CSV table of C-alpha atoms in Angstrom, one decimal:
chain,number,residue,atom,x,y,z
A,3,UNK,CA,19.8,7.5,-8.3
A,4,UNK,CA,17.5,4.9,-6.7
A,5,UNK,CA,15.0,3.1,-8.9
A,6,UNK,CA,11.8,1.6,-7.5
A,7,UNK,CA,12.4,-1.8,-5.8
A,8,UNK,CA,11.3,-4.9,-7.9
A,9,UNK,CA,9.8,-6.1,-4.7
A,10,UNK,CA,6.8,-4.7,-3.2
A,11,UNK,CA,7.5,-2.9,0.0
A,12,UNK,CA,5.0,-1.1,2.3
A,13,UNK,CA,5.7,2.2,4.2
A,14,UNK,CA,3.9,4.2,6.6
A,15,UNK,CA,1.7,6.8,4.8
A,16,UNK,CA,3.6,10.2,4.8
A,17,UNK,CA,0.8,12.7,3.7
A,18,UNK,CA,-0.3,14.9,6.5
A,19,UNK,CA,-3.9,14.6,7.5
A,20,UNK,CA,-4.1,18.4,6.8
A,21,UNK,CA,-3.1,17.4,3.0
A,22,UNK,CA,0.1,18.6,2.8
A,23,UNK,CA,3.3,16.3,2.0
A,24,UNK,CA,5.8,18.9,3.8
A,25,UNK,CA,4.5,18.4,7.5
A,26,UNK,CA,6.5,15.5,8.5
A,27,UNK,CA,9.9,17.0,9.0
A,28,UNK,CA,11.4,13.9,10.1
A,29,UNK,CA,10.2,10.4,9.7
A,30,UNK,CA,11.3,8.0,12.6
A,31,UNK,CA,10.7,4.5,10.8
A,32,UNK,CA,11.5,1.5,12.8
A,33,UNK,CA,15.0,-0.3,12.2
A,34,UNK,CA,13.7,-2.8,9.7
A,35,UNK,CA,12.3,-0.2,7.5
A,36,UNK,CA,15.6,1.8,7.8
A,37,UNK,CA,17.5,-1.3,6.8
A,38,UNK,CA,15.1,-2.2,3.8
A,39,UNK,CA,15.8,1.6,2.5
A,40,UNK,CA,19.5,1.2,3.0
A,41,UNK,CA,19.7,-2.2,1.3
A,42,UNK,CA,17.7,-0.6,-1.8
A,43,UNK,CA,20.3,2.1,-2.2
A,44,UNK,CA,23.1,-0.2,-1.8
A,45,UNK,CA,21.7,-2.6,-4.4
A,46,UNK,CA,21.3,0.3,-6.9
A,47,UNK,CA,24.8,1.6,-6.5
A,48,UNK,CA,26.8,-1.6,-6.2
A,49,UNK,CA,29.3,-2.3,-8.9
A,50,UNK,CA,28.6,-4.6,-11.7
A,51,UNK,CA,29.3,-8.2,-11.2
A,52,UNK,CA,29.5,-11.0,-13.6
A,53,UNK,CA,26.4,-12.8,-13.6
A,54,UNK,CA,25.3,-16.3,-15.0
A,55,UNK,CA,22.5,-15.8,-17.7
A,56,UNK,CA,19.4,-17.7,-17.0
A,57,UNK,CA,19.1,-21.0,-19.0
A,58,UNK,CA,16.5,-24.0,-19.4
A,59,UNK,CA,16.7,-26.2,-16.6
A,60,UNK,CA,17.8,-23.7,-14.1
A,61,UNK,CA,16.0,-24.3,-10.7
A,62,UNK,CA,14.8,-21.8,-8.2
A,63,UNK,CA,13.3,-22.1,-4.6
A,64,UNK,CA,10.5,-20.0,-5.4
A,65,UNK,CA,9.0,-17.7,-8.3
A,66,UNK,CA,9.9,-14.7,-6.1
A,67,UNK,CA,13.6,-15.7,-6.2
A,68,UNK,CA,13.3,-16.3,-9.9
A,69,UNK,CA,12.1,-13.0,-10.6
A,70,UNK,CA,14.7,-11.3,-8.5
A,71,UNK,CA,17.3,-13.0,-10.3
A,72,UNK,CA,16.0,-12.2,-13.5
A,73,UNK,CA,15.5,-8.8,-12.7
A,74,UNK,CA,19.3,-8.3,-11.5
A,75,UNK,CA,20.3,-9.8,-14.7
A,76,UNK,CA,18.1,-7.5,-16.7
A,77,UNK,CA,19.7,-4.4,-14.8
A,78,UNK,CA,23.2,-5.5,-15.4
A,79,UNK,CA,22.5,-6.1,-19.3
A,80,UNK,CA,20.5,-2.8,-19.6
A,81,UNK,CA,16.8,-3.5,-19.5
A,82,UNK,CA,13.9,-4.2,-17.4
A,83,UNK,CA,11.3,-6.8,-16.9
A,84,UNK,CA,7.7,-7.3,-15.8
A,85,UNK,CA,5.4,-10.3,-14.8
A,86,UNK,CA,3.4,-11.0,-17.8
A,87,UNK,CA,1.2,-14.1,-17.1
A,88,UNK,CA,0.5,-16.7,-14.3
A,89,UNK,CA,-1.6,-19.8,-14.2
A,90,UNK,CA,-3.4,-21.1,-11.1
A,91,UNK,CA,-4.9,-24.4,-10.1
A,92,UNK,CA,-6.8,-25.3,-6.8
A,93,UNK,CA,-4.1,-28.0,-6.3
A,94,UNK,CA,-0.9,-26.2,-6.9
A,95,UNK,CA,-1.9,-22.6,-6.6
A,96,UNK,CA,0.1,-20.5,-9.0
A,97,UNK,CA,2.1,-23.0,-11.1
A,98,UNK,CA,3.3,-21.2,-14.3
A,99,UNK,CA,5.1,-17.7,-14.4
A,100,UNK,CA,5.9,-15.7,-17.5
A,101,UNK,CA,8.3,-13.2,-17.0
A,102,UNK,CA,9.1,-10.8,-20.0
A,103,UNK,CA,11.2,-7.8,-21.2
A,104,UNK,CA,9.4,-4.4,-20.3
A,105,UNK,CA,9.0,-3.8,-24.1
A,106,UNK,CA,7.3,-7.0,-24.7
A,107,UNK,CA,4.2,-7.2,-26.7
A,108,UNK,CA,2.0,-4.3,-28.1
A,109,UNK,CA,-0.1,-2.0,-26.1
A,110,UNK,CA,-4.0,-2.3,-27.1
A,111,UNK,CA,-5.3,0.8,-28.9
A,112,UNK,CA,-7.7,2.7,-26.7
A,113,UNK,CA,-11.3,3.7,-28.0
A,114,UNK,CA,-12.9,7.0,-28.2
A,115,UNK,CA,-16.2,7.4,-27.3
A,116,UNK,CA,-17.1,7.4,-31.1
A,117,UNK,CA,-15.6,4.0,-31.4
A,118,UNK,CA,-12.3,5.7,-33.4
A,119,UNK,CA,-9.0,4.2,-32.2
A,120,UNK,CA,-6.4,6.5,-30.9
A,121,UNK,CA,-3.3,6.5,-28.5
A,122,UNK,CA,-2.9,8.9,-25.7
A,123,UNK,CA,1.0,8.5,-25.7
A,124,UNK,CA,3.5,6.4,-27.5
A,125,UNK,CA,3.8,3.2,-26.4
A,126,UNK,CA,7.2,1.6,-24.9
A,127,UNK,CA,6.2,-1.8,-26.1
A,128,UNK,CA,7.7,-2.9,-29.4
A,129,UNK,CA,7.0,-6.7,-29.6
A,130,UNK,CA,10.4,-7.8,-27.9
A,131,UNK,CA,10.6,-11.4,-27.4
A,132,UNK,CA,13.1,-11.6,-24.7
A,133,UNK,CA,11.6,-13.7,-21.8
A,134,UNK,CA,11.9,-16.4,-19.1
A,135,UNK,CA,9.2,-18.8,-18.3
A,136,UNK,CA,8.9,-20.9,-15.3
A,137,UNK,CA,7.1,-24.1,-14.3
A,138,UNK,CA,6.4,-25.4,-10.6
A,139,UNK,CA,7.0,-28.9,-10.0
A,140,UNK,CA,7.0,-30.9,-6.6
A,141,UNK,CA,10.2,-32.8,-6.0
A,142,UNK,CA,10.7,-34.6,-2.8
A,143,UNK,CA,7.7,-33.1,-1.4
A,144,UNK,CA,9.0,-29.5,-2.0
A,145,UNK,CA,8.1,-26.9,-4.5
A,146,UNK,CA,10.9,-25.9,-7.2
A,147,UNK,CA,10.6,-23.8,-10.1
A,148,UNK,CA,12.2,-24.7,-13.4
A,149,UNK,CA,13.1,-22.4,-16.5
A,150,UNK,CA,11.3,-23.7,-19.3
A,151,UNK,CA,11.9,-21.2,-21.9
A,152,UNK,CA,14.5,-18.4,-21.9
A,153,UNK,CA,15.5,-15.9,-24.9
A,154,UNK,CA,17.8,-12.8,-24.5
A,155,UNK,CA,17.0,-11.7,-28.0
A,156,UNK,CA,16.1,-8.0,-28.0
A,157,UNK,CA,14.7,-5.9,-31.0
A,158,UNK,CA,15.5,-2.4,-29.1
A,159,UNK,CA,18.7,-0.8,-27.9
A,160,UNK,CA,19.9,-1.6,-24.3
A,161,UNK,CA,21.4,0.7,-22.0
A,162,UNK,CA,25.2,0.7,-22.1
A,163,UNK,CA,27.0,0.9,-18.8
A,164,UNK,CA,29.4,3.8,-19.7
A,165,UNK,CA,29.6,7.5,-18.4
A,166,UNK,CA,28.3,9.0,-21.5
A,167,UNK,CA,25.0,7.0,-21.2
A,168,UNK,CA,24.6,7.7,-17.3
A,169,UNK,CA,25.0,11.4,-18.3
A,170,UNK,CA,22.3,11.1,-21.0
A,171,UNK,CA,20.3,9.1,-18.7
A,172,UNK,CA,20.3,12.0,-16.0
A,173,UNK,CA,19.7,14.7,-18.9
A,174,UNK,CA,16.6,12.6,-19.7
A,175,UNK,CA,15.4,11.9,-16.2
A,176,UNK,CA,11.8,13.5,-17.1
A,177,UNK,CA,11.4,11.0,-19.9
A,178,UNK,CA,12.7,8.1,-17.8
A,179,UNK,CA,10.3,8.9,-14.7
A,180,UNK,CA,7.4,9.0,-17.2
A,181,UNK,CA,8.4,5.4,-18.6
A,182,UNK,CA,8.7,4.0,-15.4
A,183,UNK,CA,5.3,5.4,-14.1
A,184,UNK,CA,4.0,3.4,-17.3
A,185,UNK,CA,5.7,0.3,-16.3
A,186,UNK,CA,4.6,0.8,-12.6
A,187,UNK,CA,1.2,0.9,-14.1
A,188,UNK,CA,1.6,-2.2,-16.1
A,189,UNK,CA,3.1,-4.0,-13.1
A,190,UNK,CA,0.3,-2.9,-10.7
A,191,UNK,CA,-2.4,-4.1,-13.2
A,192,UNK,CA,-0.7,-7.4,-13.5
A,193,UNK,CA,-0.4,-8.3,-9.8
A,194,UNK,CA,-3.9,-7.0,-8.9
A,195,UNK,CA,-5.2,-9.3,-11.5
A,196,UNK,CA,-3.3,-12.1,-10.0
A,197,UNK,CA,-4.6,-11.2,-6.5
A,198,UNK,CA,-8.1,-11.4,-8.1
A,199,UNK,CA,-7.3,-14.7,-9.6
A,200,UNK,CA,-6.0,-15.9,-6.0
A,201,UNK,CA,-9.6,-15.0,-4.7
A,202,UNK,CA,-11.3,-16.9,-7.2
A,203,UNK,CA,-9.2,-20.1,-6.4
A,204,UNK,CA,-9.8,-19.3,-2.6
A,205,UNK,CA,-13.6,-19.0,-3.3
A,206,UNK,CA,-13.3,-22.5,-5.2
A,207,UNK,CA,-11.8,-23.8,-2.1
A,208,UNK,CA,-14.0,-22.5,0.5
A,209,UNK,CA,-17.6,-21.1,-0.6
A,210,UNK,CA,-17.6,-19.0,2.5
A,211,UNK,CA,-14.8,-16.9,1.3
A,212,UNK,CA,-15.8,-13.7,0.6
A,213,UNK,CA,-14.2,-10.9,-1.8
A,214,UNK,CA,-15.4,-8.0,-3.9
A,215,UNK,CA,-13.7,-5.6,-6.2
A,216,UNK,CA,-14.1,-2.5,-8.3
A,217,UNK,CA,-13.0,-1.8,-11.8
A,218,UNK,CA,-12.5,1.6,-13.5
A,219,UNK,CA,-13.8,2.6,-16.8
A,220,UNK,CA,-11.1,0.8,-18.7
A,221,UNK,CA,-12.1,-2.4,-16.8
A,222,UNK,CA,-8.9,-2.2,-14.6
A,223,UNK,CA,-8.9,-3.3,-10.8
A,224,UNK,CA,-8.9,-0.4,-8.7
A,225,UNK,CA,-10.1,-1.9,-5.4
A,226,UNK,CA,-10.2,-5.1,-3.9
A,227,UNK,CA,-11.3,-6.6,-0.8
A,228,UNK,CA,-11.5,-9.9,1.0
A,229,UNK,CA,-12.2,-11.8,4.2
A,230,UNK,CA,-12.4,-15.5,5.5
A,231,UNK,CA,-15.3,-17.4,6.9
A,232,UNK,CA,-13.3,-17.8,10.3
A,233,UNK,CA,-13.2,-14.0,10.4
A,234,UNK,CA,-16.6,-13.6,9.7
A,235,UNK,CA,-17.4,-16.0,12.5
A,236,UNK,CA,-14.9,-14.1,14.9
A,237,UNK,CA,-16.5,-10.9,14.1
A,238,UNK,CA,-19.9,-12.1,15.3
A,239,UNK,CA,-18.4,-12.6,18.7
A,240,UNK,CA,-15.7,-9.9,18.9
A,241,UNK,CA,-16.6,-7.4,16.4
A,242,UNK,CA,-18.4,-4.8,18.7
A,243,UNK,CA,-15.1,-2.9,18.3
A,244,UNK,CA,-12.9,-2.9,15.2
A,245,UNK,CA,-9.6,-1.4,14.3
A,246,UNK,CA,-9.2,-0.2,10.5
A,247,UNK,CA,-5.7,0.2,10.1
A,248,UNK,CA,-5.0,2.5,7.1
A,249,UNK,CA,-1.3,3.5,8.0
A,250,UNK,CA,0.7,1.5,5.3
A,251,UNK,CA,0.8,2.3,1.6
A,252,UNK,CA,2.8,0.4,-1.0
A,253,UNK,CA,5.9,2.3,-2.3
A,254,UNK,CA,5.6,0.2,-5.4
A,255,UNK,CA,2.1,0.8,-6.6
A,256,UNK,CA,0.8,3.7,-4.4
A,257,UNK,CA,-2.1,1.6,-3.2
A,258,UNK,CA,-3.3,1.8,0.2
A,259,UNK,CA,-3.5,-1.2,2.6
A,260,UNK,CA,-6.4,-1.3,4.9
A,261,UNK,CA,-6.7,-4.0,7.7
A,262,UNK,CA,-9.8,-4.7,9.8
A,263,UNK,CA,-8.5,-6.1,13.2
A,264,UNK,CA,-10.1,-7.0,16.7
A,265,UNK,CA,-9.3,-8.3,19.9
A,266,UNK,CA,-10.6,-11.6,21.4
A,267,UNK,CA,-11.5,-12.3,24.9
A,268,UNK,CA,-7.8,-13.4,25.8
A,269,UNK,CA,-6.4,-10.0,24.6
A,270,UNK,CA,-5.1,-11.4,21.1
A,271,UNK,CA,-5.4,-9.6,17.9
A,272,UNK,CA,-7.8,-11.2,15.4
A,273,UNK,CA,-8.1,-10.5,11.7
A,274,UNK,CA,-11.5,-9.4,10.2
A,275,UNK,CA,-10.5,-8.7,6.5
A,276,UNK,CA,-8.5,-6.5,4.4
A,277,UNK,CA,-8.5,-4.1,1.3
A,278,UNK,CA,-6.3,-2.6,-1.4
A,279,UNK,CA,-7.5,0.8,-2.2
A,280,UNK,CA,-6.5,2.9,-5.1
A,281,UNK,CA,-6.5,6.1,-3.0
A,282,UNK,CA,-7.3,7.9,0.2
A,283,UNK,CA,-10.6,9.5,-1.1
A,284,UNK,CA,-13.9,9.3,0.7
A,285,UNK,CA,-15.3,7.4,-2.2
A,286,UNK,CA,-12.8,4.7,-1.7
A,287,UNK,CA,-13.3,4.5,2.1
A,288,UNK,CA,-17.1,4.5,1.5
A,289,UNK,CA,-16.6,1.5,-0.7
A,290,UNK,CA,-14.5,-0.3,1.8
A,291,UNK,CA,-17.0,0.4,4.8
A,292,UNK,CA,-19.8,-0.7,2.9
A,293,UNK,CA,-18.3,-3.8,1.7
A,294,UNK,CA,-16.9,-4.7,5.1
A,295,UNK,CA,-20.4,-4.5,6.6
A,296,UNK,CA,-21.9,-6.4,3.9
A,297,UNK,CA,-19.2,-9.3,4.3
A,298,UNK,CA,-20.2,-9.2,8.3
A,299,UNK,CA,-23.8,-9.8,7.1
A,300,UNK,CA,-25.1,-6.2,8.0
A,301,UNK,CA,-23.7,-6.2,11.4
A,302,UNK,CA,-22.4,-2.7,12.0
A,303,UNK,CA,-19.4,-2.2,15.0
A,304,UNK,CA,-20.4,-0.1,18.0
A,305,UNK,CA,-17.0,1.6,17.8
A,306,UNK,CA,-14.3,1.7,14.9
A,307,UNK,CA,-10.9,2.8,15.8
A,308,UNK,CA,-9.0,4.7,12.9
A,309,UNK,CA,-6.2,6.9,11.9
A,310,UNK,CA,-6.4,10.5,11.6
A,311,UNK,CA,-8.0,11.1,8.4
A,312,UNK,CA,-10.4,13.7,7.1
A,313,UNK,CA,-11.8,11.5,4.1
A,314,UNK,CA,-12.1,8.4,6.3
A,315,UNK,CA,-14.0,10.5,8.9
A,316,UNK,CA,-16.3,11.7,6.3
A,317,UNK,CA,-17.0,8.2,5.0
A,318,UNK,CA,-17.8,6.9,8.4
A,319,UNK,CA,-20.2,9.5,9.2
A,320,UNK,CA,-22.0,8.8,6.0
A,321,UNK,CA,-22.0,4.9,5.9
A,322,UNK,CA,-21.8,4.2,9.8
A,323,UNK,CA,-23.7,7.0,11.4
A,324,UNK,CA,-24.5,5.0,14.6
A,325,UNK,CA,-21.1,4.0,15.1
A,326,UNK,CA,-18.5,5.8,17.3
A,327,UNK,CA,-15.5,6.9,15.4
A,328,UNK,CA,-12.4,7.0,17.8
A,329,UNK,CA,-8.8,8.0,16.9
A,330,UNK,CA,-6.3,6.5,19.2
A,331,UNK,CA,-4.6,9.2,21.5
A,332,UNK,CA,-1.0,7.2,20.4
A,333,UNK,CA,-2.1,8.1,16.8
A,334,UNK,CA,-2.2,11.8,17.7
A,335,UNK,CA,0.9,11.8,20.0
A,336,UNK,CA,3.1,10.3,17.1
A,337,UNK,CA,2.6,13.3,15.0
A,338,UNK,CA,3.4,16.1,17.5
A,339,UNK,CA,7.1,16.0,16.9
A,340,UNK,CA,6.7,16.4,13.4
A,341,UNK,CA,4.1,19.1,13.4
A,342,UNK,CA,5.4,21.4,16.4
A,343,UNK,CA,9.2,20.5,17.0
A,344,UNK,CA,10.5,23.1,14.4
A,345,UNK,CA,7.9,26.0,15.1
A,346,UNK,CA,8.5,25.5,19.0
A,347,UNK,CA,12.0,24.7,19.1
A,348,UNK,CA,13.2,24.4,22.8
A,349,UNK,CA,9.6,25.0,24.1
A,350,UNK,CA,8.6,21.7,22.5
A,351,UNK,CA,9.1,19.7,25.6
A,352,UNK,CA,6.8,22.5,27.5
A,353,UNK,CA,4.1,22.0,24.9
A,354,UNK,CA,4.4,18.2,25.2
A,355,UNK,CA,3.9,18.4,28.7
A,356,UNK,CA,0.7,20.6,28.3
A,357,UNK,CA,-0.5,18.3,25.7
A,358,UNK,CA,-0.2,15.1,27.8
A,359,UNK,CA,-2.4,17.0,30.7
A,360,UNK,CA,-5.1,17.5,28.1
A,361,UNK,CA,-5.4,13.9,27.6
A,362,UNK,CA,-5.9,13.3,31.4
A,363,UNK,CA,-8.8,15.6,31.9
A,364,UNK,CA,-12.0,14.2,33.1
A,365,UNK,CA,-14.7,16.4,31.6
A,366,UNK,CA,-15.1,18.4,28.3
A,367,UNK,CA,-15.3,21.8,30.3
A,368,UNK,CA,-11.8,21.1,31.6
A,369,UNK,CA,-10.6,20.2,28.2
A,370,UNK,CA,-12.0,23.4,26.4
A,371,UNK,CA,-10.5,25.6,29.2
A,372,UNK,CA,-7.0,24.0,29.2
A,373,UNK,CA,-7.0,24.0,25.4
A,374,UNK,CA,-7.7,27.6,25.2
A,375,UNK,CA,-5.0,28.4,27.6
A,376,UNK,CA,-2.6,26.2,25.7
A,377,UNK,CA,-3.6,28.2,22.6
A,378,UNK,CA,-2.8,31.5,24.2
A,379,UNK,CA,0.5,30.4,25.9
A,380,UNK,CA,2.1,29.0,22.5
A,381,UNK,CA,0.5,31.5,20.4
A,382,UNK,CA,-1.3,28.8,18.0
A,383,UNK,CA,-4.2,30.9,17.1
A,384,UNK,CA,-3.5,30.4,13.1
A,385,UNK,CA,-1.7,27.0,13.4
A,386,UNK,CA,-3.5,24.5,10.7
A,387,UNK,CA,-2.5,21.5,12.8
A,388,UNK,CA,-3.9,23.0,15.9
A,389,UNK,CA,-6.9,23.7,14.0
A,390,UNK,CA,-7.2,20.2,12.6
A,391,UNK,CA,-6.7,18.6,16.1
A,392,UNK,CA,-9.6,20.7,17.7
A,393,UNK,CA,-11.9,19.7,14.9
A,394,UNK,CA,-11.4,16.2,15.5
A,395,UNK,CA,-11.4,16.6,19.3
A,396,UNK,CA,-14.5,14.7,19.8
A,397,UNK,CA,-12.9,11.4,18.3
A,398,UNK,CA,-9.5,11.6,20.3
A,399,UNK,CA,-9.7,13.6,23.5
A,400,UNK,CA,-10.5,11.0,26.3
A,401,UNK,CA,-12.8,13.5,28.0
A,402,UNK,CA,-14.9,13.4,24.9
A,403,UNK,CA,-14.6,9.6,24.2
A,404,UNK,CA,-15.0,8.6,27.9
A,405,UNK,CA,-18.0,6.0,28.2
A,406,UNK,CA,-17.4,4.7,24.6
A,407,UNK,CA,-16.9,0.9,24.2
A,408,UNK,CA,-13.4,0.4,23.4
A,409,UNK,CA,-12.6,-3.0,24.5
């Protein structure tokens, strides 16, 4: 069984624009992503090895190294950990880190609208005092992290490493999934608050740094976005065409990463801003679009390049009505194999050739005629992906986007 990684890893979004998770029959990720996935499985299935317990005075090169080490120690000893608190300063950035057992502390009671306390579900936290606290110091010009407090005293049972408990673990997998989801929520909340604190420090150092965020009904950060003064300046010169890349999602938190990019006069990619969004709804995209325009001092792009996403398209039509929405042909072509290879089989190559021809046509009349012929030849009358592509044709087909400012 493969658990979620302790480090945050980003993968390409796998939900189809039609809303189905089953459309991508294969995923041809790059070699690095494949290597990461293989390494995660390898780490989860490796035999238990002797490991030195953390101790006061132990030194790490970075807080990430310390968290990984403590996480490995925890897994080999039958418990999990989470990031509890961090402290920042304008001079040192993050200079203190508290890592604790996942059952540390007590969950706060939630309030009903009447003010009456209640719990939605039993809390996993039981006041466990197991912990590892670190402090950063500068030694000979290099940052080093020292363990300043450590305790491995737990007030709850730890998972035993024998076949009986492995069997019980599998039999109770539903409960474990629910508990891991609760832990993941806690970790996401901790790290997003840490990101928010980092934005505050950046704002303190540069008054022209801009950021904004939204919170839910429980005052938890749900969306956050930021940009730098240099990015705003670059947008004023090269912001006629922007690319809003929303193709990556965190497999650790489930959050969507959106990056605003452009091209300068030398053909180099430039950064305008980025956002972490809680979901892929029109509401979240709308907030991101409005916030971006506000960051860029009310200047709207002439053209926005996006991925094929109905929710994002709806938001653009509402919030950027005068901006041309263009979906790159490459984005469309990259989906064809997953959508059509299985139903077409040996005819897929013929279909791909026909589709390439569509992308070279000059006029919309030629496109419509060729499209209808393709539908008839391959009997696509009831195919949902063909219907989706046709409904978006004005945004991706070159015969429709010809004349748009794209560079």
